[in-house]
Coordinates of C-alpha atoms in Angstrom, one line a residue:
Chain A
K1 CA 2.5 16.1 -11.7
Q2 CA 5.9 15.8 -13.4
E3 CA 5.8 14.3 -16.8
V4 CA 8.9 13.2 -18.6
T5 CA 9.0 12.6 -22.3
Q6 CA 11.7 11.2 -24.6
I7 CA 12.0 11.7 -28.3
P8 CA 12.4 9.8 -30.5
A9 CA 10.8 6.6 -29.2
A10 CA 13.0 4.5 -31.4
L11 CA 16.2 5.3 -33.4
S12 CA 18.2 3.2 -35.8
V13 CA 21.7 4.4 -36.9
P14 CA 24.7 2.9 -38.7
E15 CA 27.7 2.2 -36.6
G16 CA 30.1 5.1 -36.1
E17 CA 27.4 7.8 -36.2
N18 CA 27.1 10.4 -33.5
L19 CA 23.6 10.7 -32.1
V20 CA 21.5 12.7 -29.7
L21 CA 18.6 11.4 -27.5
N22 CA 16.2 14.0 -26.0
C23 CA 14.4 14.1 -22.7
S24 CA 12.0 16.8 -21.6
F25 CA 10.2 17.4 -18.3
T26 CA 7.4 19.6 -17.4
D27 CA 8.4 20.8 -13.9
S28 CA 11.8 22.5 -13.7
A29 CA 11.9 22.1 -9.9
I30 CA 14.1 19.0 -9.9
Y31 CA 17.0 17.9 -7.8
N32 CA 18.8 15.9 -10.4
L33 CA 18.4 14.1 -13.7
Q34 CA 19.7 10.6 -14.4
W35 CA 20.3 8.7 -17.7
F36 CA 20.0 4.9 -17.6
R37 CA 20.5 2.1 -20.0
Q38 CA 18.4 -1.0 -20.1
D39 CA 19.2 -4.1 -22.0
P40 CA 16.3 -6.5 -23.0
G41 CA 15.1 -8.4 -19.9
K42 CA 17.6 -6.7 -17.6
G43 CA 17.5 -4.1 -15.0
L44 CA 18.7 -0.5 -15.3
T45 CA 22.3 0.6 -15.4
S46 CA 23.0 4.2 -14.4
L47 CA 25.0 6.1 -17.1
L48 CA 25.2 9.7 -15.9
L49 CA 23.8 11.8 -13.1
I50 CA 23.5 15.5 -13.4
Q51 CA 22.7 17.5 -10.3
S52 CA 20.3 20.4 -10.7
S53 CA 23.2 22.9 -10.3
Q54 CA 25.2 21.3 -13.1
R55 CA 25.0 21.8 -16.9
E56 CA 26.5 18.6 -18.1
Q57 CA 28.3 15.4 -17.3
T58 CA 30.6 13.3 -19.4
S59 CA 31.6 9.7 -19.2
G60 CA 33.7 8.2 -22.1
R61 CA 31.7 8.6 -25.3
L62 CA 28.6 9.8 -23.4
N63 CA 27.8 13.4 -22.7
A64 CA 24.6 14.6 -21.0
S65 CA 23.4 18.1 -20.7
L66 CA 20.8 19.7 -18.6
D67 CA 18.8 22.9 -19.1
K68 CA 16.5 23.2 -16.2
S69 CA 14.8 26.4 -17.3
S70 CA 13.6 24.9 -20.6
G71 CA 13.0 21.5 -19.0
R72 CA 15.4 19.6 -21.3
S73 CA 18.2 17.2 -21.3
T74 CA 20.1 15.6 -24.1
L75 CA 22.3 12.5 -24.1
Y76 CA 25.0 12.6 -26.8
I77 CA 26.6 9.4 -27.9
A78 CA 29.7 9.7 -29.9
A79 CA 30.9 7.2 -32.5
S80 CA 28.1 4.7 -31.8
Q81 CA 28.8 1.0 -31.6
P82 CA 26.6 -2.0 -32.0
G83 CA 27.1 -2.6 -28.2
D84 CA 25.3 0.7 -27.6
S85 CA 22.0 -0.9 -28.8
A86 CA 19.6 -0.8 -25.8
T87 CA 16.8 1.3 -24.4
Y88 CA 17.8 4.6 -22.9
L89 CA 15.7 6.1 -20.1
C90 CA 16.0 9.4 -18.4
A91 CA 14.6 10.1 -15.0
V92 CA 14.2 13.2 -12.8
S93 CA 14.1 13.3 -9.1
A94 CA 12.0 15.8 -7.2
G95 CA 11.1 15.6 -3.5
N96 CA 11.0 11.9 -2.7
Q97 CA 9.8 10.9 -6.1
F98 CA 11.5 9.6 -9.2
Y99 CA 9.9 10.1 -12.6
F100 CA 10.9 8.1 -15.6
G101 CA 10.7 9.0 -19.3
T102 CA 9.1 6.9 -21.9
G103 CA 12.5 5.6 -23.2
T104 CA 14.3 5.6 -26.5
S105 CA 15.0 2.3 -28.1
L106 CA 18.4 2.5 -29.9
T107 CA 19.7 0.1 -32.6
V108 CA 23.2 0.6 -33.9
I109 CA 23.6 -1.3 -37.2
P110 CA 27.0 -2.8 -37.8
Chain B
G1 CA 28.9 2.3 -7.9
A2 CA 26.6 1.1 -5.3
V3 CA 25.0 -2.3 -5.8
V4 CA 21.4 -3.3 -5.4
S5 CA 20.7 -7.0 -5.4
Q6 CA 17.3 -8.3 -6.4
H7 CA 16.3 -11.9 -6.0
P8 CA 15.2 -14.1 -7.6
S9 CA 15.9 -13.0 -11.2
R10 CA 13.3 -15.4 -12.6
V11 CA 10.4 -17.2 -11.0
I12 CA 7.6 -19.4 -12.3
C13 CA 4.7 -20.0 -10.0
K14 CA 1.3 -21.6 -10.1
S15 CA -1.8 -19.5 -10.2
G16 CA -3.1 -18.8 -6.7
T17 CA 0.3 -19.0 -4.9
S18 CA 2.3 -16.1 -3.5
V19 CA 5.8 -15.0 -4.6
K20 CA 8.2 -12.9 -2.6
I21 CA 10.9 -10.7 -4.3
E22 CA 13.7 -9.3 -2.3
C23 CA 15.6 -6.1 -2.9
R24 CA 18.8 -5.4 -1.0
S25 CA 21.2 -2.5 -1.1
L26 CA 24.5 -4.1 -0.5
D27 CA 26.9 -1.3 0.4
F28 CA 24.7 1.6 1.3
Q29 CA 21.6 2.4 3.3
A30 CA 18.7 3.5 1.2
T31 CA 16.3 6.2 2.4
T32 CA 13.7 5.0 0.1
M33 CA 13.0 2.0 -2.1
F34 CA 10.8 2.0 -5.2
W35 CA 9.1 -0.9 -6.8
Y36 CA 8.4 -0.8 -10.5
R37 CA 6.6 -3.0 -13.0
Q38 CA 7.5 -3.1 -16.6
F39 CA 5.4 -4.4 -19.4
P40 CA 7.0 -5.5 -22.7
K41 CA 8.6 -2.6 -24.6
K42 CA 7.2 -0.1 -22.2
S43 CA 8.8 2.2 -19.6
L44 CA 8.8 1.5 -15.9
M45 CA 5.6 2.0 -14.1
L46 CA 6.0 3.0 -10.5
M47 CA 4.0 0.7 -8.2
A48 CA 4.9 1.9 -4.8
T49 CA 7.3 3.9 -2.7
S50 CA 8.5 2.5 0.6
N51 CA 10.4 4.1 3.4
E52 CA 12.1 2.1 6.1
G53 CA 9.8 1.5 9.1
S54 CA 6.7 3.0 7.5
K55 CA 3.9 1.8 5.3
A56 CA 4.4 1.9 1.6
T57 CA 2.7 4.5 -0.5
Y58 CA 1.0 2.9 -3.5
E59 CA 0.3 4.5 -6.8
Q60 CA -3.2 4.8 -8.0
G61 CA -4.5 1.6 -9.4
V62 CA -2.1 -0.6 -7.6
E63 CA -3.8 -3.0 -5.1
K64 CA -1.9 -2.8 -1.8
D65 CA -3.4 -6.1 -0.7
K66 CA -2.2 -7.8 -3.8
F67 CA 1.3 -6.4 -3.8
L68 CA 2.5 -6.4 -0.2
I69 CA 5.6 -4.4 0.4
N70 CA 7.7 -4.7 3.6
H71 CA 10.6 -2.4 4.2
A72 CA 12.1 -3.8 7.4
S73 CA 15.5 -2.1 7.3
L74 CA 17.5 0.5 5.4
T75 CA 18.9 -2.2 3.3
L76 CA 16.0 -4.6 2.6
S77 CA 12.6 -4.3 1.0
T78 CA 10.4 -7.1 -0.2
L79 CA 7.5 -7.3 -2.6
T80 CA 5.1 -10.2 -2.2
V81 CA 2.7 -10.9 -5.0
T82 CA -0.2 -12.6 -3.3
S83 CA -2.6 -15.0 -4.9
A84 CA -0.8 -14.5 -8.2
H85 CA -2.7 -14.7 -11.5
P86 CA -1.4 -14.9 -15.1
E87 CA -2.1 -11.2 -15.5
D88 CA 0.5 -10.6 -12.8
S89 CA 3.2 -12.0 -15.0
S90 CA 5.6 -9.2 -15.7
F91 CA 9.1 -7.8 -15.1
Y92 CA 9.4 -6.2 -11.6
I93 CA 12.3 -3.9 -10.7
C94 CA 13.3 -2.4 -7.5
S95 CA 15.3 0.7 -6.9
A96 CA 17.2 1.9 -3.8
W97 CA 17.7 5.6 -3.3
V98 CA 19.3 8.0 -0.9
Q99 CA 17.1 11.1 -1.3
N100 CA 18.4 13.7 -3.8
T101 CA 21.3 11.5 -4.8
E102 CA 21.7 8.8 -7.4
A103 CA 19.2 5.9 -7.7
F104 CA 20.4 2.4 -8.2
F105 CA 18.4 -0.4 -9.6
G106 CA 18.2 -4.2 -9.1
Q107 CA 18.5 -6.5 -12.1
G108 CA 14.8 -7.2 -12.1
T109 CA 12.7 -10.3 -11.6
R110 CA 10.8 -12.0 -14.4
L111 CA 7.6 -13.4 -12.9
T112 CA 5.6 -15.9 -14.9
V113 CA 2.4 -17.2 -13.4
V114 CA 1.1 -20.4 -15.0

């Protein structure tokens, strides 16, 4: 069964810093990988979707990479802002299933 | 992006009553809908997978008679928590998905059973 792990579980950085969130998965047979953001008590907002044939996707200050062979993805956030504070979740899809990571709780300190 | 509407966003009910949560994909037809439960400061726990017109597939440990899922159309799935108890209080999130494409999530329902 696919297992998705995110490191670190929590991260606190000063405003303006660039940061990297990590996601690893055990089975490389995936269709795509998606990064989400979740604010407290809210649903999930999709940030980036990387198809299995792609290596990276960019949206504004966010850049996500995918290395299927090593079972890793990273989410890079440039010039972090207090508004980036949230929990970030990665998820991989395979077959008709969606597997979520454990999440990274990010706090950006003004 | 596509929109998934989940209703209600918050509900408080008395112990022993049933609560229905709706999940609608507003501008696309979803192959599959997922229902998740989330405990405080934890990741999402998949409860069940439902495909339109067929019975839902429940994850191990999830009582299908307690959490009734109906997927009547390609745009609507409902989760009914039957005979709710305080331990059922949680955050429930649905997701609509066209296979091998992007998944979209509802805003979640905060259920409190008193």
